[in-house]
Amino acid sequence: EAGVAQSPRYKIIEKRQSVAFWCNPISGHATLYWYQQILGQGPKLLIQFQNNGVVDDSQLPKDRFSAERLKGVDSTLKIQPAKLEDSAVYLCASSTHAPVYGYTFGSGTRLTVV
Amino acid sequence: GQQVMQIPQYQHVQEGEDFTTYCNSSTTLSNIQWYKQRPGGHPVFLIQLVKSGEVKKQKRLTFQFGEAKKNSSLHITATQTTDVGTYFCAVGNQFYFGTGTSLTVIP
């Protein structure tokens, strides 16, 4: 089966600019997650979707980050305006409703804010 | 979110030596998952443990869930250079990730 697709692979922006990341989960996976992984740290959950509804966004900095999953398939994560500390890899993962086989992660988008 | 501590943070071993990483929680866990992340790569699912005292094996990897379901371990027998990477545990309904253990294998 095809994996989780993410784009772009890399992005460099200046602080205060905006950026958007795209994720296409594995077909049939109802649950989609966005994680932020800062270099040397474990992935930090930003938001979890179940179909097109938000399950958990408690760690999403809502003053600058937004995410949507229209039609319950693809998802976009946006940062506006970006700060230097947003430099990280943004990982998208998907799973079935009961992830006994774990999440499948995409390759991520490496964001550098200068 | 839920917090878990992993120890050690870093481990350097000679090829052929064994390696163990531990994941500890202050609260009882419903389940725990383990992931491996190669340098420059993304996390890859290894296994999920659910039952108290559960032990699962994957070739040279042995995973254990504590009796009290508050800790877990991953043990690698006779490490190889292909085992290099960071090993994470993940817990909770939204699978919060631990701090990870970075393994370096010296040939």
PDB file of C-alpha atoms in Angstrom, chain A:
ATOM      1  CA  GLU A   1       0.000   0.000   0.000  1.00  0.00           C
ATOM      2  CA  ALA A   2       1.105   3.553  -0.539  1.00  0.00           C
ATOM      3  CA  GLY A   3       2.529   5.302   2.495  1.00  0.00           C
ATOM      4  CA  VAL A   4       1.730   8.645   4.051  1.00  0.00           C
ATOM      5  CA  ALA A   5       2.623  11.399   1.594  1.00  0.00           C
ATOM      6  CA  GLN A   6       3.882  14.771   2.766  1.00  0.00           C
ATOM      7  CA  SER A   7       4.999  17.849   0.923  1.00  0.00           C
ATOM      8  CA  PRO A   8       7.103  19.834   0.644  1.00  0.00           C
ATOM      9  CA  ARG A   9      10.110  17.861   1.846  1.00  0.00           C
ATOM     10  CA  TYR A  10      12.025  20.984   2.864  1.00  0.00           C
ATOM     11  CA  LYS A  11      11.066  24.605   3.400  1.00  0.00           C
ATOM     12  CA  ILE A  12      13.087  27.654   4.367  1.00  0.00           C
ATOM     13  CA  ILE A  13      11.248  30.848   5.261  1.00  0.00           C
ATOM     14  CA  GLU A  14      11.942  34.079   7.055  1.00  0.00           C
ATOM     15  CA  LYS A  15      10.399  34.761  10.422  1.00  0.00           C
ATOM     16  CA  ARG A  16       6.959  36.345  10.293  1.00  0.00           C
ATOM     17  CA  GLN A  17       6.244  34.661   6.963  1.00  0.00           C
ATOM     18  CA  SER A  18       3.548  32.017   6.607  1.00  0.00           C
ATOM     19  CA  VAL A  19       3.939  28.411   5.504  1.00  0.00           C
ATOM     20  CA  ALA A  20       1.681  25.449   4.821  1.00  0.00           C
ATOM     21  CA  PHE A  21       2.323  21.734   4.869  1.00  0.00           C
ATOM     22  CA  TRP A  22       0.253  19.069   3.181  1.00  0.00           C
ATOM     23  CA  CYS A  23      -0.416  15.462   4.146  1.00  0.00           C
ATOM     24  CA  ASN A  24      -2.197  12.633   2.348  1.00  0.00           C
ATOM     25  CA  PRO A  25      -2.715   9.690   4.706  1.00  0.00           C
ATOM     26  CA  ILE A  26      -2.942   6.033   3.848  1.00  0.00           C
ATOM     27  CA  SER A  27      -6.225   5.269   2.132  1.00  0.00           C
ATOM     28  CA  GLY A  28      -8.850   4.207   4.627  1.00  0.00           C
ATOM     29  CA  HIS A  29      -7.031   5.522   7.681  1.00  0.00           C
ATOM     30  CA  ALA A  30      -9.579   7.488   9.657  1.00  0.00           C
ATOM     31  CA  THR A  31      -7.166   9.016  12.128  1.00  0.00           C
ATOM     32  CA  LEU A  32      -4.554  11.590  11.190  1.00  0.00           C
ATOM     33  CA  TYR A  33      -1.948  13.246  13.411  1.00  0.00           C
ATOM     34  CA  TRP A  34       0.428  16.143  13.059  1.00  0.00           C
ATOM     35  CA  TYR A  35       3.590  16.058  15.143  1.00  0.00           C
ATOM     36  CA  GLN A  36       6.363  18.587  15.600  1.00  0.00           C
ATOM     37  CA  GLN A  37       9.830  17.165  16.148  1.00  0.00           C
ATOM     38  CA  ILE A  38      12.526  19.587  17.219  1.00  0.00           C
ATOM     39  CA  LEU A  39      16.059  18.344  16.684  1.00  0.00           C
ATOM     40  CA  GLY A  40      17.107  15.978  19.460  1.00  0.00           C
ATOM     41  CA  GLN A  41      13.617  15.622  20.908  1.00  0.00           C
ATOM     42  CA  GLY A  42      10.748  13.191  20.584  1.00  0.00           C
ATOM     43  CA  PRO A  43       7.779  13.992  18.357  1.00  0.00           C
ATOM     44  CA  LYS A  44       5.258  16.289  20.035  1.00  0.00           C
ATOM     45  CA  LEU A  45       1.619  15.844  19.120  1.00  0.00           C
ATOM     46  CA  LEU A  46       0.079  19.024  17.720  1.00  0.00           C
ATOM     47  CA  ILE A  47      -3.336  17.832  16.601  1.00  0.00           C
ATOM     48  CA  GLN A  48      -5.299  14.641  16.062  1.00  0.00           C
ATOM     49  CA  PHE A  49      -8.172  14.273  13.601  1.00  0.00           C
ATOM     50  CA  GLN A  50     -10.731  11.505  13.494  1.00  0.00           C
ATOM     51  CA  ASN A  51     -12.165  11.699   9.983  1.00  0.00           C
ATOM     52  CA  ASN A  52     -12.665  15.467   9.602  1.00  0.00           C
ATOM     53  CA  GLY A  53     -13.235  16.211  13.283  1.00  0.00           C
ATOM     54  CA  VAL A  54     -10.615  17.344  15.806  1.00  0.00           C
ATOM     55  CA  VAL A  55     -10.029  14.905  18.671  1.00  0.00           C
ATOM     56  CA  ASP A  56      -7.166  16.658  20.442  1.00  0.00           C
ATOM     57  CA  ASP A  57      -5.531  20.003  19.717  1.00  0.00           C
ATOM     58  CA  SER A  58      -4.487  20.848  23.250  1.00  0.00           C
ATOM     59  CA  GLN A  59      -0.821  21.318  22.297  1.00  0.00           C
ATOM     60  CA  LEU A  60      -1.435  23.297  19.120  1.00  0.00           C
ATOM     61  CA  PRO A  61      -0.333  26.942  19.476  1.00  0.00           C
ATOM     62  CA  LYS A  62      -3.583  28.274  18.133  1.00  0.00           C
ATOM     63  CA  ASP A  63      -2.433  31.876  17.918  1.00  0.00           C
ATOM     64  CA  ARG A  64      -0.212  30.944  14.986  1.00  0.00           C
ATOM     65  CA  PHE A  65      -0.901  27.344  14.002  1.00  0.00           C
ATOM     66  CA  SER A  66      -4.002  26.044  12.269  1.00  0.00           C
ATOM     67  CA  ALA A  67      -4.908  22.718  10.725  1.00  0.00           C
ATOM     68  CA  GLU A  68      -7.781  21.349   8.771  1.00  0.00           C
ATOM     69  CA  ARG A  69      -8.840  18.065   7.288  1.00  0.00           C
ATOM     70  CA  LEU A  70     -11.606  18.809   4.876  1.00  0.00           C
ATOM     71  CA  LYS A  71     -13.542  15.769   3.629  1.00  0.00           C
ATOM     72  CA  GLY A  72     -11.705  13.576   6.112  1.00  0.00           C
ATOM     73  CA  VAL A  73      -8.799  12.729   3.817  1.00  0.00           C
ATOM     74  CA  ASP A  74      -5.994  15.212   3.094  1.00  0.00           C
ATOM     75  CA  SER A  75      -4.860  17.631   5.729  1.00  0.00           C
ATOM     76  CA  THR A  76      -2.980  20.901   5.813  1.00  0.00           C
ATOM     77  CA  LEU A  77      -1.062  22.468   8.679  1.00  0.00           C
ATOM     78  CA  LYS A  78      -0.378  26.195   8.524  1.00  0.00           C
ATOM     79  CA  ILE A  79       1.879  28.474  10.517  1.00  0.00           C
ATOM     80  CA  GLN A  80       1.270  32.201  10.361  1.00  0.00           C
ATOM     81  CA  PRO A  81       3.393  34.056  11.302  1.00  0.00           C
ATOM     82  CA  ALA A  82       6.383  31.770  11.769  1.00  0.00           C
ATOM     83  CA  LYS A  83       8.899  32.212  14.586  1.00  0.00           C
ATOM     84  CA  LEU A  84      12.489  31.034  14.815  1.00  0.00           C
ATOM     85  CA  GLU A  85      11.497  28.384  17.378  1.00  0.00           C
ATOM     86  CA  ASP A  86       9.148  26.786  14.843  1.00  0.00           C
ATOM     87  CA  SER A  87      12.174  25.329  13.075  1.00  0.00           C
ATOM     88  CA  ALA A  88      11.551  21.590  13.237  1.00  0.00           C
ATOM     89  CA  VAL A  89      10.422  18.578  11.268  1.00  0.00           C
ATOM     90  CA  TYR A  90       6.649  18.387  10.906  1.00  0.00           C
ATOM     91  CA  LEU A  91       5.509  14.809  10.738  1.00  0.00           C
ATOM     92  CA  CYS A  92       2.138  13.555   9.622  1.00  0.00           C
ATOM     93  CA  ALA A  93       0.967  10.109  10.679  1.00  0.00           C
ATOM     94  CA  SER A  94      -2.157   8.101  10.099  1.00  0.00           C
ATOM     95  CA  SER A  95      -3.720   5.024  11.603  1.00  0.00           C
ATOM     96  CA  THR A  96      -6.847   2.979  11.561  1.00  0.00           C
ATOM     97  CA  HIS A  97      -9.415   3.741  14.222  1.00  0.00           C
ATOM     98  CA  ALA A  98      -7.793   1.201  16.548  1.00  0.00           C
ATOM     99  CA  PRO A  99      -4.066   1.505  15.849  1.00  0.00           C
ATOM    100  CA  VAL A 100      -2.924  -1.899  17.103  1.00  0.00           C
ATOM    101  CA  TYR A 101      -0.356  -1.828  14.333  1.00  0.00           C
ATOM    102  CA  GLY A 102       0.820   1.623  15.279  1.00  0.00           C
ATOM    103  CA  TYR A 103       0.999   4.764  13.308  1.00  0.00           C
ATOM    104  CA  THR A 104       2.490   5.079   9.868  1.00  0.00           C
ATOM    105  CA  PHE A 105       4.529   8.240   9.570  1.00  0.00           C
ATOM    106  CA  GLY A 106       5.274  10.257   6.489  1.00  0.00           C
ATOM    107  CA  SER A 107       8.810  11.398   5.722  1.00  0.00           C
ATOM    108  CA  GLY A 108       8.078  14.809   7.190  1.00  0.00           C
ATOM    109  CA  THR A 109       8.682  18.394   6.183  1.00  0.00           C
ATOM    110  CA  ARG A 110      11.839  19.998   7.516  1.00  0.00           C
ATOM    111  CA  LEU A 111      11.122  23.657   8.231  1.00  0.00           C
ATOM    112  CA  THR A 112      13.880  26.161   8.802  1.00  0.00           C
ATOM    113  CA  VAL A 113      12.881  29.647   9.930  1.00  0.00           C
ATOM    114  CA  VAL A 114      15.614  32.234   9.509  1.00  0.00           C
TER     115      VAL A 114
END
